[in-house]
mmCIF file of C-alpha atoms in Angstrom:
data_model
loop_
_atom_site.group_PDB
_atom_site.id
_atom_site.type_symbol
_atom_site.label_atom_id
_atom_site.label_comp_id
_atom_site.label_asym_id
_atom_site.label_seq_id
_atom_site.Cartn_x
_atom_site.Cartn_y
_atom_site.Cartn_z
ATOM 1 C CA UNK A 71 136.750 101.498 81.192
ATOM 2 C CA UNK A 72 135.901 104.539 78.939
ATOM 3 C CA UNK A 73 134.564 107.364 80.558
ATOM 4 C CA UNK A 74 132.367 110.445 78.862
ATOM 5 C CA UNK A 75 131.084 113.916 79.569
ATOM 6 C CA UNK A 76 127.361 113.659 80.544
ATOM 7 C CA UNK A 77 124.804 115.728 82.511
ATOM 8 C CA UNK A 78 121.456 115.557 84.514
ATOM 9 C CA UNK A 79 118.512 117.474 84.755
ATOM 10 C CA UNK A 80 119.300 118.275 88.759
ATOM 11 C CA UNK A 81 119.209 122.231 90.325
ATOM 12 C CA UNK A 82 122.562 123.694 91.174
ATOM 13 C CA UNK A 83 120.808 124.961 94.547
ATOM 14 C CA UNK A 84 120.720 121.105 95.459
ATOM 15 C CA UNK A 85 124.373 120.447 94.220
ATOM 16 C CA UNK A 86 124.936 123.598 96.692
ATOM 17 C CA UNK A 87 123.800 122.284 99.469
ATOM 18 C CA UNK A 88 125.159 119.107 99.924
ATOM 19 C CA UNK A 89 128.459 120.829 99.001
ATOM 20 C CA UNK A 90 128.255 123.312 101.996
ATOM 21 C CA UNK A 91 126.652 120.425 104.108
ATOM 22 C CA UNK A 92 130.411 118.522 103.053
ATOM 23 C CA UNK A 93 132.122 121.418 103.783
ATOM 24 C CA UNK A 94 130.567 121.773 107.076
ATOM 25 C CA UNK A 95 131.227 118.227 107.823
ATOM 26 C CA UNK A 96 135.074 118.307 107.018
ATOM 27 C CA UNK A 97 135.722 121.115 109.094
ATOM 28 C CA UNK A 98 133.929 119.648 112.082
ATOM 29 C CA UNK A 99 135.950 116.852 111.767
ATOM 30 C CA UNK A 100 139.291 118.668 110.931
ATOM 31 C CA UNK A 101 140.100 116.820 107.649
ATOM 32 C CA UNK A 102 142.997 118.221 105.977
ATOM 33 C CA UNK A 103 143.055 116.461 102.557
ATOM 34 C CA UNK A 104 140.738 114.271 100.318
ATOM 35 C CA UNK A 105 140.885 113.098 97.010
ATOM 36 C CA UNK A 106 138.165 115.168 95.635
ATOM 37 C CA UNK A 107 137.073 118.637 96.490
ATOM 38 C CA UNK A 108 133.634 119.027 98.261
ATOM 39 C CA UNK A 109 131.972 120.445 95.189
ATOM 40 C CA UNK A 110 133.044 117.178 93.090
ATOM 41 C CA UNK A 111 132.102 115.055 95.787
ATOM 42 C CA UNK A 112 128.643 116.387 96.113
ATOM 43 C CA UNK A 113 128.417 116.074 92.378
ATOM 44 C CA UNK A 114 129.417 112.134 92.711
ATOM 45 C CA UNK A 115 126.826 111.847 95.292
ATOM 46 C CA UNK A 116 124.182 113.456 93.063
ATOM 47 C CA UNK A 117 125.076 111.669 90.340
ATOM 48 C CA UNK A 118 124.703 108.478 91.715
ATOM 49 C CA UNK A 119 121.404 109.184 93.046
ATOM 50 C CA UNK A 120 120.175 110.840 90.182
ATOM 51 C CA UNK A 121 121.511 108.640 87.609
ATOM 52 C CA UNK A 122 122.091 105.024 89.634
ATOM 53 C CA UNK A 123 125.367 104.797 88.143
ATOM 54 C CA UNK A 124 127.503 102.031 89.515
ATOM 55 C CA UNK A 125 130.643 102.536 91.728
ATOM 56 C CA UNK A 126 132.617 101.119 89.142
ATOM 57 C CA UNK A 127 131.161 103.912 86.363
ATOM 58 C CA UNK A 128 131.245 106.841 89.000
ATOM 59 C CA UNK A 129 135.101 105.342 90.197
ATOM 60 C CA UNK A 130 136.086 105.559 86.377
ATOM 61 C CA UNK A 131 134.335 109.305 85.532
ATOM 62 C CA UNK A 132 135.919 110.579 88.775
ATOM 63 C CA UNK A 133 139.167 109.146 88.986
ATOM 64 C CA UNK A 134 139.177 107.471 92.308
ATOM 65 C CA UNK A 135 138.886 104.154 93.575
ATOM 66 C CA UNK A 136 135.255 102.358 93.930
ATOM 67 C CA UNK A 137 136.212 101.722 97.761
ATOM 68 C CA UNK A 138 136.480 105.900 97.744
ATOM 69 C CA UNK A 139 133.380 106.151 95.915
ATOM 70 C CA UNK A 140 131.371 104.162 98.442
ATOM 71 C CA UNK A 141 132.805 106.130 101.523
ATOM 72 C CA UNK A 142 132.360 109.367 99.681
ATOM 73 C CA UNK A 143 128.356 108.035 98.697
ATOM 74 C CA UNK A 144 127.875 106.745 102.236
ATOM 75 C CA UNK A 145 128.974 110.138 103.452
ATOM 76 C CA UNK A 146 127.085 112.112 101.303
ATOM 77 C CA UNK A 147 123.606 109.916 102.040
ATOM 78 C CA UNK A 148 124.002 110.237 105.596
ATOM 79 C CA UNK A 149 124.530 114.038 105.518
ATOM 80 C CA UNK A 150 121.436 114.563 103.178
ATOM 81 C CA UNK A 151 119.191 112.143 105.578
ATOM 82 C CA UNK A 152 119.713 113.963 108.814
ATOM 83 C CA UNK A 153 118.655 117.356 106.887
ATOM 84 C CA UNK A 154 115.722 115.675 105.999
ATOM 85 C CA UNK A 155 112.160 117.420 107.507
ATOM 86 C CA UNK A 156 110.183 115.930 110.245
ATOM 87 C CA UNK A 157 106.387 115.133 109.991
ATOM 88 C CA UNK A 158 106.461 118.572 112.834
ATOM 89 C CA UNK A 159 108.121 120.600 110.455
ATOM 90 C CA UNK A 160 106.312 119.366 107.326
ATOM 91 C CA UNK A 161 102.706 120.114 108.879
ATOM 92 C CA UNK A 162 104.174 123.938 109.689
ATOM 93 C CA UNK A 163 104.809 124.065 105.981
ATOM 94 C CA UNK A 164 101.503 122.716 105.005
ATOM 95 C CA UNK A 165 99.569 125.155 107.288
ATOM 96 C CA UNK A 166 100.751 128.076 105.100
ATOM 97 C CA UNK A 167 98.952 126.243 102.299
ATOM 98 C CA UNK A 168 95.326 126.269 100.672
ATOM 99 C CA UNK A 169 95.475 122.744 101.019
ATOM 100 C CA UNK A 170 97.537 119.673 100.432
ATOM 101 C CA UNK A 171 97.714 116.306 98.416
ATOM 102 C CA UNK A 172 98.153 113.213 100.095
ATOM 103 C CA UNK A 173 98.902 110.275 98.050
ATOM 104 C CA UNK A 174 100.911 106.762 98.388
ATOM 105 C CA UNK A 175 103.223 105.622 96.127
ATOM 106 C CA UNK A 176 105.270 102.065 95.925
ATOM 107 C CA UNK A 177 108.911 101.708 95.686
ATOM 108 C CA UNK A 178 109.909 98.861 94.012
ATOM 109 C CA UNK A 179 112.807 96.752 95.510
ATOM 110 C CA UNK A 180 114.632 93.240 94.856
ATOM 111 C CA UNK A 181 116.552 92.532 97.632
ATOM 112 C CA UNK A 182 114.324 90.563 100.158
ATOM 113 C CA UNK A 183 114.670 87.317 101.435
ATOM 114 C CA UNK A 184 111.918 84.491 100.865
ATOM 115 C CA UNK A 185 112.873 82.212 103.459
ATOM 116 C CA UNK A 186 109.649 81.588 106.111
ATOM 117 C CA UNK A 187 107.619 83.983 103.859
ATOM 118 C CA UNK A 188 109.481 87.112 104.664
ATOM 119 C CA UNK A 189 108.996 88.262 101.582
ATOM 120 C CA UNK A 190 105.192 88.426 101.774
ATOM 121 C CA UNK A 191 105.075 91.752 104.018
ATOM 122 C CA UNK A 192 106.684 93.345 101.029
ATOM 123 C CA UNK A 193 105.092 92.205 98.225
ATOM 124 C CA UNK A 194 102.046 94.661 97.213
ATOM 125 C CA UNK A 195 98.851 93.115 95.667
ATOM 126 C CA UNK A 196 98.015 96.169 93.948
ATOM 127 C CA UNK A 197 101.295 96.379 91.904
ATOM 128 C CA UNK A 198 101.937 92.766 91.651
ATOM 129 C CA UNK A 199 105.812 93.866 92.769
ATOM 130 C CA UNK A 200 107.752 93.740 96.226
ATOM 131 C CA UNK A 201 108.427 97.208 97.415
ATOM 132 C CA UNK A 202 108.264 99.726 100.073
ATOM 133 C CA UNK A 203 105.079 102.053 100.704
ATOM 134 C CA UNK A 204 105.810 105.498 101.449
ATOM 135 C CA UNK A 205 103.278 108.143 101.563
ATOM 136 C CA UNK A 206 104.260 111.908 99.816
ATOM 137 C CA UNK A 207 102.849 115.315 101.184
ATOM 138 C CA UNK A 208 102.827 117.773 98.044
ATOM 139 C CA UNK A 209 101.361 121.486 98.239
ATOM 140 C CA UNK A 210 98.684 122.603 95.382
ATOM 141 C CA UNK A 211 101.432 123.205 92.907
ATOM 142 C CA UNK A 212 103.368 120.223 92.890
ATOM 143 C CA UNK A 213 105.948 120.884 95.253
ATOM 144 C CA UNK A 214 107.483 118.170 97.895
ATOM 145 C CA UNK A 215 106.442 118.945 101.437
ATOM 146 C CA UNK A 216 107.347 115.721 102.922
ATOM 147 C CA UNK A 217 108.183 112.475 102.033
ATOM 148 C CA UNK A 218 107.316 109.547 105.027
ATOM 149 C CA UNK A 219 109.966 106.968 105.781
ATOM 150 C CA UNK A 220 109.330 103.663 104.022
ATOM 151 C CA UNK A 221 106.817 100.880 105.306
ATOM 152 C CA UNK A 222 106.462 97.477 103.893
ATOM 153 C CA UNK A 223 104.800 97.006 100.204
ATOM 154 C CA UNK A 224 101.779 95.310 101.497
ATOM 155 C CA UNK A 225 100.830 98.026 103.568
ATOM 156 C CA UNK A 226 97.998 99.877 102.524
ATOM 157 C CA UNK A 227 98.012 103.734 102.201
ATOM 158 C CA UNK A 228 95.231 104.358 104.946
ATOM 159 C CA UNK A 229 96.892 102.086 106.873
ATOM 160 C CA UNK A 230 100.534 103.876 106.349
ATOM 161 C CA UNK A 231 98.953 107.403 106.433
ATOM 162 C CA UNK A 232 97.676 106.447 110.204
ATOM 163 C CA UNK A 233 100.574 104.798 111.390
ATOM 164 C CA UNK A 234 102.729 107.712 110.378
ATOM 165 C CA UNK A 235 100.468 110.010 112.285
ATOM 166 C CA UNK A 236 99.369 112.194 108.846
ATOM 167 C CA UNK A 237 95.607 111.708 109.128
ATOM 168 C CA UNK A 238 96.111 112.466 112.984
ATOM 169 C CA UNK A 239 98.118 115.679 112.187
ATOM 170 C CA UNK A 240 95.993 116.902 109.076
ATOM 171 C CA UNK A 241 92.553 117.090 111.573
ATOM 172 C CA UNK A 242 94.449 118.328 114.707
ATOM 173 C CA UNK A 243 95.429 121.381 112.857
ATOM 174 C CA UNK A 244 92.175 121.108 110.211
ATOM 175 C CA UNK A 245 94.595 121.078 107.340
ATOM 176 C CA UNK A 246 92.516 120.408 104.423
ATOM 177 C CA UNK A 247 93.784 117.652 101.967
ATOM 178 C CA UNK A 248 93.058 115.555 98.803
ATOM 179 C CA UNK A 249 93.652 112.172 98.393
ATOM 180 C CA UNK A 250 92.429 109.402 96.332
ATOM 181 C CA UNK A 251 89.713 106.539 97.158
ATOM 182 C CA UNK A 252 92.351 104.804 99.289
ATOM 183 C CA UNK A 253 92.119 106.942 102.076
ATOM 184 C CA UNK A 254 88.409 106.783 102.218
ATOM 185 C CA UNK A 255 87.012 107.584 105.956
ATOM 186 C CA UNK A 256 90.274 109.307 106.395
ATOM 187 C CA UNK A 257 88.065 112.107 108.618
ATOM 188 C CA UNK A 258 86.713 115.520 107.426
ATOM 189 C CA UNK A 259 89.472 117.105 106.166
ATOM 190 C CA UNK A 260 90.729 114.635 103.635
ATOM 191 C CA UNK A 261 88.575 114.919 100.724
ATOM 192 C CA UNK A 262 88.231 111.690 98.565
ATOM 193 C CA UNK A 263 86.555 110.989 95.107
ATOM 194 C CA UNK A 264 82.686 109.751 95.098
ATOM 195 C CA UNK A 265 82.131 106.209 94.731
ATOM 196 C CA UNK A 266 79.648 104.096 93.411
ATOM 197 C CA UNK A 267 77.000 102.527 96.161
ATOM 198 C CA UNK A 268 75.584 99.335 95.765
ATOM 199 C CA UNK A 269 72.325 99.291 94.314
ATOM 200 C CA UNK A 270 71.448 95.752 95.292
ATOM 201 C CA UNK A 271 73.209 93.871 98.207
ATOM 202 C CA UNK A 272 71.936 90.720 96.584
ATOM 203 C CA UNK A 273 73.322 90.777 93.083
ATOM 204 C CA UNK A 274 76.359 93.182 93.946
ATOM 205 C CA UNK A 275 75.343 95.797 91.226
ATOM 206 C CA UNK A 276 76.349 99.416 91.145
ATOM 207 C CA UNK A 277 74.592 102.854 90.829
ATOM 208 C CA UNK A 278 75.670 104.948 88.183
ATOM 209 C CA UNK A 279 77.307 108.355 89.548
ATOM 210 C CA UNK A 280 75.380 111.533 88.526
ATOM 211 C CA UNK A 281 76.434 113.419 86.409
ATOM 212 C CA UNK A 282 76.765 116.252 89.198
ATOM 213 C CA UNK A 283 78.707 113.434 91.145
ATOM 214 C CA UNK A 284 80.971 113.249 88.085
ATOM 215 C CA UNK A 285 81.966 116.692 87.614
ATOM 216 C CA UNK A 286 82.971 116.717 91.392
ATOM 217 C CA UNK A 287 85.291 113.997 90.585
ATOM 218 C CA UNK A 288 86.342 115.627 87.439
ATOM 219 C CA UNK A 289 87.474 118.728 89.778
ATOM 220 C CA UNK A 290 89.137 116.394 92.407
ATOM 221 C CA UNK A 291 91.100 114.696 90.226
ATOM 222 C CA UNK A 292 92.333 118.151 88.612
ATOM 223 C CA UNK A 293 93.419 119.150 92.431
ATOM 224 C CA UNK A 294 94.847 116.102 92.725
ATOM 225 C CA UNK A 295 97.262 115.964 89.253
ATOM 226 C CA UNK A 296 100.232 118.263 90.973
ATOM 227 C CA UNK A 297 100.464 115.563 93.702
ATOM 228 C CA UNK A 298 101.049 112.629 90.747
ATOM 229 C CA UNK A 299 103.658 114.976 89.502
ATOM 230 C CA UNK A 300 105.721 114.938 92.897
ATOM 231 C CA UNK A 301 105.711 111.002 92.328
ATOM 232 C CA UNK A 302 106.762 110.942 88.801
ATOM 233 C CA UNK A 303 109.959 113.290 89.774
ATOM 234 C CA UNK A 304 110.371 110.855 92.914
ATOM 235 C CA UNK A 305 111.069 108.116 90.794
ATOM 236 C CA UNK A 306 113.100 110.160 88.541
ATOM 237 C CA UNK A 307 115.734 109.669 90.633
ATOM 238 C CA UNK A 308 116.700 106.434 89.399
ATOM 239 C CA UNK A 309 118.476 105.289 92.496
ATOM 240 C CA UNK A 310 114.544 104.887 93.783
ATOM 241 C CA UNK A 311 113.099 103.089 90.747
ATOM 242 C CA UNK A 312 114.375 99.569 91.979
ATOM 243 C CA UNK A 313 116.204 99.755 95.318
ATOM 244 C CA UNK A 314 118.725 97.234 95.013
ATOM 245 C CA UNK A 315 120.401 97.963 98.428
ATOM 246 C CA UNK A 316 118.745 96.247 101.687
ATOM 247 C CA UNK A 317 115.022 97.511 102.207
ATOM 248 C CA UNK A 318 116.348 98.282 106.173
ATOM 249 C CA UNK A 319 118.640 101.023 104.967
ATOM 250 C CA UNK A 320 116.251 102.363 102.235
ATOM 251 C CA UNK A 321 115.301 105.156 104.589
ATOM 252 C CA UNK A 322 118.536 106.943 104.701
ATOM 253 C CA UNK A 323 118.396 107.013 100.677
ATOM 254 C CA UNK A 324 114.590 108.234 100.474
ATOM 255 C CA UNK A 325 115.510 110.512 102.937
ATOM 256 C CA UNK A 326 118.342 111.928 100.711
ATOM 257 C CA UNK A 327 116.545 112.233 97.829
ATOM 258 C CA UNK A 328 113.668 114.408 99.635
ATOM 259 C CA UNK A 329 116.701 116.630 100.815
ATOM 260 C CA UNK A 330 117.707 117.307 97.206
ATOM 261 C CA UNK A 331 113.988 117.634 96.236
ATOM 262 C CA UNK A 332 113.112 120.410 98.630
ATOM 263 C CA UNK A 333 116.034 122.098 97.671
ATOM 264 C CA UNK A 334 115.242 122.207 94.219
ATOM 265 C CA UNK A 335 111.841 123.413 94.247
#
């Protein structure tokens, strides 16, 4: 296998954070020697998460065995996942913002059993694909605040946000939030776009929005825009574009990427 120099768009702050975590972990374990230094191991883990290179490709590029690559990646993911913020910590950050943006996104998967209809819980009718539903909270300028643990893709955004406690936390602390129409009825602190109302229940026709309502929706879309950028940045980590590991272990993967994204902000 051939190797070649390459690059990736990741902040050095994220790399240094992971390298420091690895150095502390090695010191706590009393590790005397490793094939790769902590900085090189951190680079290996970040390369896997950002570019989704295979273990064989990383083994060739870093001059180690594939089993060593696997152990190093799992070790790095565990340390990053443990560093991810909780919802309580995220709410403390959100309280200092003018408002936050709440949105849900689907992370596609391909390893899910189909026996006895097990896969149906992961199938999103909206996206016509199997995946995991995650709820994303961002600040007004498009910086990540929090990513929820994943839920099966068939779960509706509103139900997922309630189950994670996001809706109750926003209401309790009176934190204004901007969201899309999926969060209709989330409470007075969550603003959603204007929806067309039924004019005639018998015909099912909708009354058109007024010019004022359209202007309100346009302004609301501008507020929500930075949140869409966070979702796009999340999927720039190619390991999350299509999760090929078990959905039951995807929470650690998502938490690890979350830690790196917050460190890069």
